[in-house]
Amino acid sequence: QVQLVESGGGVVQPGGSLRLSCAASGFTFSSYGMHWVRQAPGKGLEWVAFIRYDGSNKYYADSVKGRFTISRDNSKNTLYLQMNSLRAEDTAVYYCAKDQEAFDIWGQGTMVTVSS
Amino acid sequence: AIRMTQSPSSLSASTGDRVTITCRASQGISSYLAWYQQKPGKAPKLLIYAASTLQSGVPSRFSGSGSGTDFTLTISCLQSEDFATYYCQQYYSYPPWTFGQGTKVEIK
């Protein structure tokens, strides 16, 4: 079945780094753009980053620009989010989502906590 | 960036009620509007896209309408499994893709 599974979350100190992964299955990963969306505890949804199906274009929210990098490996059906210079306000559940007009498939999310 | 504003922020309703949630865009977005349902501890689930098209597998008691700046999500006969938070999202002008702040539907 169509599935996205995130991993790589955890607790990191302010200024630290973390890399999230999103493993895709059940669809042709290389044909679709992919997003990262986050949700701080008790808050709403915030779009974080997007990458085109072939990796040729990448977009970022202003809040993460210059600190986060989205990438993908179509040979491994995997999406990544490299997060550097992490701040307390980056604490959130991070979801990957498939782009088909709207965000039609979501992973279960991985929790990132930035705390000393 | 296009700002999405939902109303109300929360509502209390009973099983069997008809529920309406409104979403307003800060500028025209044609019909590039999606609705998502999120239950506690779970990922969002796509309900409706293109303002009024029901995603496969979503019950027909859910419906969406509107175009331009004003949109509505209606649940015709609220079921126990519908108590959740609902978000609208525009995908007309990006980046950024933007979401409303959410509407929590609670049991009365």
CSV table of N, CA and C in Angstrom, one decimal, chain B residues 44-107:
chain,number,residue,atom,x,y,z
B,44,PRO,N,-2.2,14.4,9.5
B,44,PRO,CA,-3.4,14.9,8.8
B,44,PRO,C,-3.8,13.9,7.6
B,45,LYS,N,-5.1,14.0,7.3
B,45,LYS,CA,-5.6,13.2,6.3
B,45,LYS,C,-6.4,14.1,5.3
B,46,LEU,N,-6.1,13.9,4.0
B,46,LEU,CA,-6.7,14.8,3.0
B,46,LEU,C,-8.2,14.3,2.8
B,47,LEU,N,-9.1,15.3,2.9
B,47,LEU,CA,-10.5,15.0,2.8
B,47,LEU,C,-11.0,15.5,1.4
B,48,ILE,N,-10.7,16.8,1.1
B,48,ILE,CA,-11.2,17.4,-0.1
B,48,ILE,C,-10.1,18.2,-0.8
B,49,TYR,N,-10.0,18.2,-2.1
B,49,TYR,CA,-9.1,19.1,-2.9
B,49,TYR,C,-9.9,19.7,-4.0
B,50,ALA,N,-9.2,20.7,-4.6
B,50,ALA,CA,-9.9,21.5,-5.6
B,50,ALA,C,-11.2,22.1,-5.1
B,51,ALA,N,-11.3,22.4,-3.8
B,51,ALA,CA,-12.4,23.1,-3.1
B,51,ALA,C,-13.6,22.2,-2.9
B,52,SER,N,-13.8,21.2,-3.8
B,52,SER,CA,-15.1,20.5,-3.7
B,52,SER,C,-15.0,19.0,-4.1
B,53,THR,N,-13.8,18.6,-4.5
B,53,THR,CA,-13.6,17.2,-4.9
B,53,THR,C,-13.2,16.3,-3.7
B,54,LEU,N,-14.1,15.3,-3.5
B,54,LEU,CA,-13.8,14.4,-2.4
B,54,LEU,C,-12.7,13.4,-2.7
B,55,GLN,N,-11.8,13.3,-1.7
B,55,GLN,CA,-10.7,12.4,-1.9
B,55,GLN,C,-11.3,10.9,-1.8
B,56,SER,N,-10.7,10.0,-2.6
B,56,SER,CA,-11.1,8.6,-2.6
B,56,SER,C,-11.2,8.1,-1.2
B,57,GLY,N,-12.3,7.4,-0.9
B,57,GLY,CA,-12.5,6.8,0.4
B,57,GLY,C,-13.1,7.7,1.5
B,58,VAL,N,-13.2,8.9,1.2
B,58,VAL,CA,-13.8,9.9,2.2
B,58,VAL,C,-15.3,9.8,2.2
B,59,PRO,N,-16.0,9.7,3.3
B,59,PRO,CA,-17.5,9.5,3.3
B,59,PRO,C,-18.2,10.7,2.7
B,60,SER,N,-19.3,10.5,2.1
B,60,SER,CA,-20.0,11.5,1.3
B,60,SER,C,-20.7,12.5,2.2
B,61,ARG,N,-20.7,12.3,3.5
B,61,ARG,CA,-21.2,13.4,4.4
B,61,ARG,C,-20.3,14.6,4.5
B,62,PHE,N,-19.1,14.5,4.0
B,62,PHE,CA,-18.2,15.6,3.9
B,62,PHE,C,-18.4,16.3,2.5
B,63,SER,N,-18.5,17.6,2.5
B,63,SER,CA,-18.5,18.3,1.2
B,63,SER,C,-17.8,19.6,1.4
B,64,GLY,N,-17.4,20.1,0.2
B,64,GLY,CA,-16.7,21.4,0.2
B,64,GLY,C,-17.3,22.3,-0.9
B,65,SER,N,-17.2,23.6,-0.7
B,65,SER,CA,-17.7,24.5,-1.7
B,65,SER,C,-16.9,25.8,-1.6
B,66,GLY,N,-17.1,26.6,-2.6
B,66,GLY,CA,-16.5,28.0,-2.6
B,66,GLY,C,-15.5,28.1,-3.7
B,67,SER,N,-15.1,29.3,-4.0
B,67,SER,CA,-14.0,29.7,-4.9
B,67,SER,C,-13.7,31.1,-4.7
B,68,GLY,N,-12.5,31.5,-5.2
B,68,GLY,CA,-12.0,32.9,-4.9
B,68,GLY,C,-11.4,33.0,-3.6
B,69,THR,N,-12.1,33.6,-2.6
B,69,THR,CA,-11.6,33.9,-1.3
B,69,THR,C,-12.3,33.2,-0.2
B,70,ASP,N,-13.6,32.7,-0.5
B,70,ASP,CA,-14.4,32.2,0.6
B,70,ASP,C,-14.8,30.7,0.3
B,71,PHE,N,-14.5,29.9,1.3
B,71,PHE,CA,-14.7,28.4,1.2
B,71,PHE,C,-15.4,27.9,2.4
B,72,THR,N,-16.1,26.7,2.2
B,72,THR,CA,-16.8,26.1,3.3
B,72,THR,C,-16.6,24.6,3.3
B,73,LEU,N,-16.4,24.0,4.5
B,73,LEU,CA,-16.4,22.6,4.7
B,73,LEU,C,-17.7,22.2,5.5
B,74,THR,N,-18.5,21.3,4.9
B,74,THR,CA,-19.7,20.9,5.6
B,74,THR,C,-19.6,19.4,5.9
B,75,ILE,N,-20.0,19.1,7.2
B,75,ILE,CA,-20.2,17.7,7.5
B,75,ILE,C,-21.7,17.6,7.8
B,76,SER,N,-22.4,16.8,6.9
B,76,SER,CA,-23.9,16.8,6.9
B,76,SER,C,-24.5,16.2,8.1
B,77,CYS,N,-23.9,15.2,8.6
B,77,CYS,CA,-24.5,14.4,9.8
B,77,CYS,C,-23.3,13.9,10.6
B,78,LEU,N,-22.9,14.7,11.6
B,78,LEU,CA,-21.7,14.4,12.3
B,78,LEU,C,-21.7,13.0,13.0
B,79,GLN,N,-20.6,12.3,12.8
B,79,GLN,CA,-20.4,11.0,13.4
B,79,GLN,C,-19.4,11.1,14.5
B,80,SER,N,-19.3,10.1,15.4
B,80,SER,CA,-18.4,10.1,16.5
B,80,SER,C,-16.9,10.2,16.0
B,81,GLU,N,-16.7,9.6,14.8
B,81,GLU,CA,-15.3,9.5,14.3
B,81,GLU,C,-14.9,10.9,13.7
B,82,ASP,N,-15.8,11.8,13.6
B,82,ASP,CA,-15.5,13.1,12.9
B,82,ASP,C,-15.0,14.1,13.9
B,83,PHE,N,-15.0,13.8,15.2
B,83,PHE,CA,-14.5,14.8,16.2
B,83,PHE,C,-13.0,14.8,16.0
B,84,ALA,N,-12.5,16.0,15.6
B,84,ALA,CA,-11.1,16.1,15.1
B,84,ALA,C,-10.8,17.6,14.9
B,85,THR,N,-9.6,17.9,14.4
B,85,THR,CA,-9.3,19.3,14.0
B,85,THR,C,-9.2,19.3,12.5
B,86,TYR,N,-9.8,20.3,11.9
B,86,TYR,CA,-9.8,20.5,10.5
B,86,TYR,C,-9.0,21.7,10.0
B,87,TYR,N,-8.2,21.5,9.0
B,87,TYR,CA,-7.4,22.6,8.4
B,87,TYR,C,-7.7,22.8,6.9
B,88,CYS,N,-7.8,24.1,6.5
B,88,CYS,CA,-7.8,24.4,5.1
B,88,CYS,C,-6.4,24.7,4.7
B,89,GLN,N,-6.1,24.6,3.4
B,89,GLN,CA,-4.8,24.9,2.8
B,89,GLN,C,-4.9,25.4,1.4
B,90,GLN,N,-4.2,26.4,1.1
B,90,GLN,CA,-4.2,26.9,-0.3
B,90,GLN,C,-2.9,26.4,-1.1
B,91,TYR,N,-3.1,26.0,-2.3
B,91,TYR,CA,-2.0,25.6,-3.2
B,91,TYR,C,-2.0,26.4,-4.5
B,92,TYR,N,-2.6,27.6,-4.4
B,92,TYR,CA,-2.7,28.5,-5.6
B,92,TYR,C,-1.4,29.2,-5.9
B,93,SER,N,-0.8,29.8,-4.8
B,93,SER,CA,0.4,30.6,-5.0
B,93,SER,C,1.4,30.1,-3.9
B,94,TYR,N,2.6,29.6,-4.5
B,94,TYR,CA,3.6,29.1,-3.6
B,94,TYR,C,4.9,29.3,-4.1
B,95,PRO,N,6.0,29.2,-3.4
B,95,PRO,CA,5.9,29.0,-1.9
B,95,PRO,C,5.6,30.3,-1.2
B,96,PRO,N,5.1,30.3,0.0
B,96,PRO,CA,4.8,29.1,0.8
B,96,PRO,C,3.4,28.5,0.5
B,97,TRP,N,3.3,27.2,0.7
B,97,TRP,CA,2.0,26.6,0.8
B,97,TRP,C,1.5,27.0,2.2
B,98,THR,N,0.3,27.4,2.4
B,98,THR,CA,-0.2,27.9,3.7
B,98,THR,C,-1.5,27.3,4.1
B,99,PHE,N,-1.5,27.1,5.5
B,99,PHE,CA,-2.7,26.4,6.1
B,99,PHE,C,-3.4,27.5,7.0
B,100,GLY,N,-4.7,27.2,7.2
B,100,GLY,CA,-5.4,27.9,8.2
B,100,GLY,C,-5.0,27.4,9.6
B,101,GLN,N,-5.5,28.1,10.6
B,101,GLN,CA,-5.0,27.8,11.9
B,101,GLN,C,-5.7,26.6,12.6
B,102,GLY,N,-6.7,26.1,11.9
B,102,GLY,CA,-7.4,24.9,12.4
B,102,GLY,C,-8.7,25.2,13.1
B,103,THR,N,-9.6,24.3,13.0
B,103,THR,CA,-10.9,24.3,13.7
B,103,THR,C,-11.1,23.0,14.4
B,104,LYS,N,-11.2,23.1,15.7
B,104,LYS,CA,-11.4,21.9,16.5
B,104,LYS,C,-12.9,21.6,16.7
B,105,VAL,N,-13.3,20.5,16.3
B,105,VAL,CA,-14.7,20.0,16.5
B,105,VAL,C,-14.8,19.1,17.7
B,106,GLU,N,-15.5,19.6,18.7
B,106,GLU,CA,-15.5,18.9,20.0
B,106,GLU,C,-17.0,18.4,20.2
B,107,ILE,N,-17.1,17.4,21.1
B,107,ILE,CA,-18.4,16.9,21.5
B,107,ILE,C,-19.1,17.8,22.5
